[in-house]
Short mmCIF file of C-alpha atoms in Angstrom, two decimals:
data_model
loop_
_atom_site.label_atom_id
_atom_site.label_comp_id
_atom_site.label_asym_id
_atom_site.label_seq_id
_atom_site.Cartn_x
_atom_site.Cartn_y
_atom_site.Cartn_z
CA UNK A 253 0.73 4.09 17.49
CA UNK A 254 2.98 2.19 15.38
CA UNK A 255 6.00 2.65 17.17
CA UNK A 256 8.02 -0.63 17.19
CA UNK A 257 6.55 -2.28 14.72
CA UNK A 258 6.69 -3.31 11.26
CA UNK A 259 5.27 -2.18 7.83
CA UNK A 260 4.32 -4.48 5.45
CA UNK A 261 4.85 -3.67 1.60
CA UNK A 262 1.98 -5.73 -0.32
CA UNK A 263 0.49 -6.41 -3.57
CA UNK A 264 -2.58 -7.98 -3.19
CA UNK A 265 -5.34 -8.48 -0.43
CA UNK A 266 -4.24 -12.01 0.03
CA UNK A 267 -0.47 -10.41 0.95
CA UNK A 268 -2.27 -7.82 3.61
CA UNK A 269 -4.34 -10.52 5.36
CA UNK A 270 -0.98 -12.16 5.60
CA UNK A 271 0.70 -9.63 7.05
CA UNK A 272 -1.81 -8.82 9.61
CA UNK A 273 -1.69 -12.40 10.96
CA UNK A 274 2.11 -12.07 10.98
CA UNK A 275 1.89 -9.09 13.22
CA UNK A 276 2.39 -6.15 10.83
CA UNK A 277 0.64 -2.91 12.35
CA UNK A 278 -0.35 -1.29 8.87
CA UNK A 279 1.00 -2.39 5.51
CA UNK A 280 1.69 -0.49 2.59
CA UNK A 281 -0.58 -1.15 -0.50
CA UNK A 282 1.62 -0.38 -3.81
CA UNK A 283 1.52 -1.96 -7.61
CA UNK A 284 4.64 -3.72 -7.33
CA UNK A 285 7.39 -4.69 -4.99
CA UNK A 286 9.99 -1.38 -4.97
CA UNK A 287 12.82 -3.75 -5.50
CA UNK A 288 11.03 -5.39 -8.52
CA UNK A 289 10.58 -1.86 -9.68
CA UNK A 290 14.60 -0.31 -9.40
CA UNK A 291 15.54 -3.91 -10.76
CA UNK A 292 13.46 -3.25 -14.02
CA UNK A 293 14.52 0.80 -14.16
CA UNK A 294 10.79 1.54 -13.50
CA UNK A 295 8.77 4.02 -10.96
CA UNK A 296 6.41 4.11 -9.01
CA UNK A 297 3.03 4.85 -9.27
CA UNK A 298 -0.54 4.91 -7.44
CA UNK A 299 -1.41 1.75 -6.70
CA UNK A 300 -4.78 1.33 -8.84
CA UNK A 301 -7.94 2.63 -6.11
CA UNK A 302 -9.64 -0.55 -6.67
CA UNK A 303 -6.65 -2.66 -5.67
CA UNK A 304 -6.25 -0.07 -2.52
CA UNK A 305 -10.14 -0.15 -1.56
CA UNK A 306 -10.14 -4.48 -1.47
CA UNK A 307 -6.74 -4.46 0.59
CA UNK A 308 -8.76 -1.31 3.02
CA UNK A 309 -11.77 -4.19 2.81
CA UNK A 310 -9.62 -7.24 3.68
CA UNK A 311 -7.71 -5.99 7.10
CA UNK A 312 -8.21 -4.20 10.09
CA UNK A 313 -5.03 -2.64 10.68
CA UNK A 314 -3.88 0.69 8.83
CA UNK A 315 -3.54 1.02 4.91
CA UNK A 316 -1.21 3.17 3.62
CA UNK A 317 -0.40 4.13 -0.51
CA UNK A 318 1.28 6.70 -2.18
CA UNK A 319 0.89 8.98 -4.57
CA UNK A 320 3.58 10.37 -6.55
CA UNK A 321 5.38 14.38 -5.35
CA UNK A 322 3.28 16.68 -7.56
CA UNK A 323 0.60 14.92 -8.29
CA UNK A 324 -2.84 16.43 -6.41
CA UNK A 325 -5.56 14.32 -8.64
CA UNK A 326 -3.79 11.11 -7.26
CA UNK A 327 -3.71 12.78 -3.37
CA UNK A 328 -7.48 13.71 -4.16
CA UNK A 329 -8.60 10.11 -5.13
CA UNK A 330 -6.36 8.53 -2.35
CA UNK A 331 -8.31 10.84 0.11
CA UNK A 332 -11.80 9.84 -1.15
CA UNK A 333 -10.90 6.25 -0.56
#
């Protein structure tokens, strides 16, 4: 299914409308940018399920997020959403 084409990292549900107009066939909800992230020494986290649900709400193409290796709560609540 999404062979050939691209995934968009976003932020907000603004950024995944976006991308879906652009031609994106999912996008990936996270926090913050990963570069943003590795430029500040950070890591990554869930996404807050809020933040995940309105981006779900706002497009019609896949919504991906990740949780973080270890971490079975965070699979659990991504799961419910």
């Amino acid at each position: 299914m999404l062979k050939g084409g691209v995934i968009m990292d976003v932020v907000t549900a603004e950024h995944a409308r976006i991308a879906q107009e652009a031609g994106a066939c999912a996008v990936m909800a996270l926090e913050r940018v990963p570069a943003d992230i590795r430029k500040e020494g950070g890591v990554a986290r869930m996404s807050d399920p809020t933040l995940i649900r309105s981006i779900m709400d706002a497009v019609t193409i896949p919504v991906m997020a990740k949780c973080r290796i270890g971490h079975f709560v965070e699979a659990q609540i991504l799961e419910a959403l």
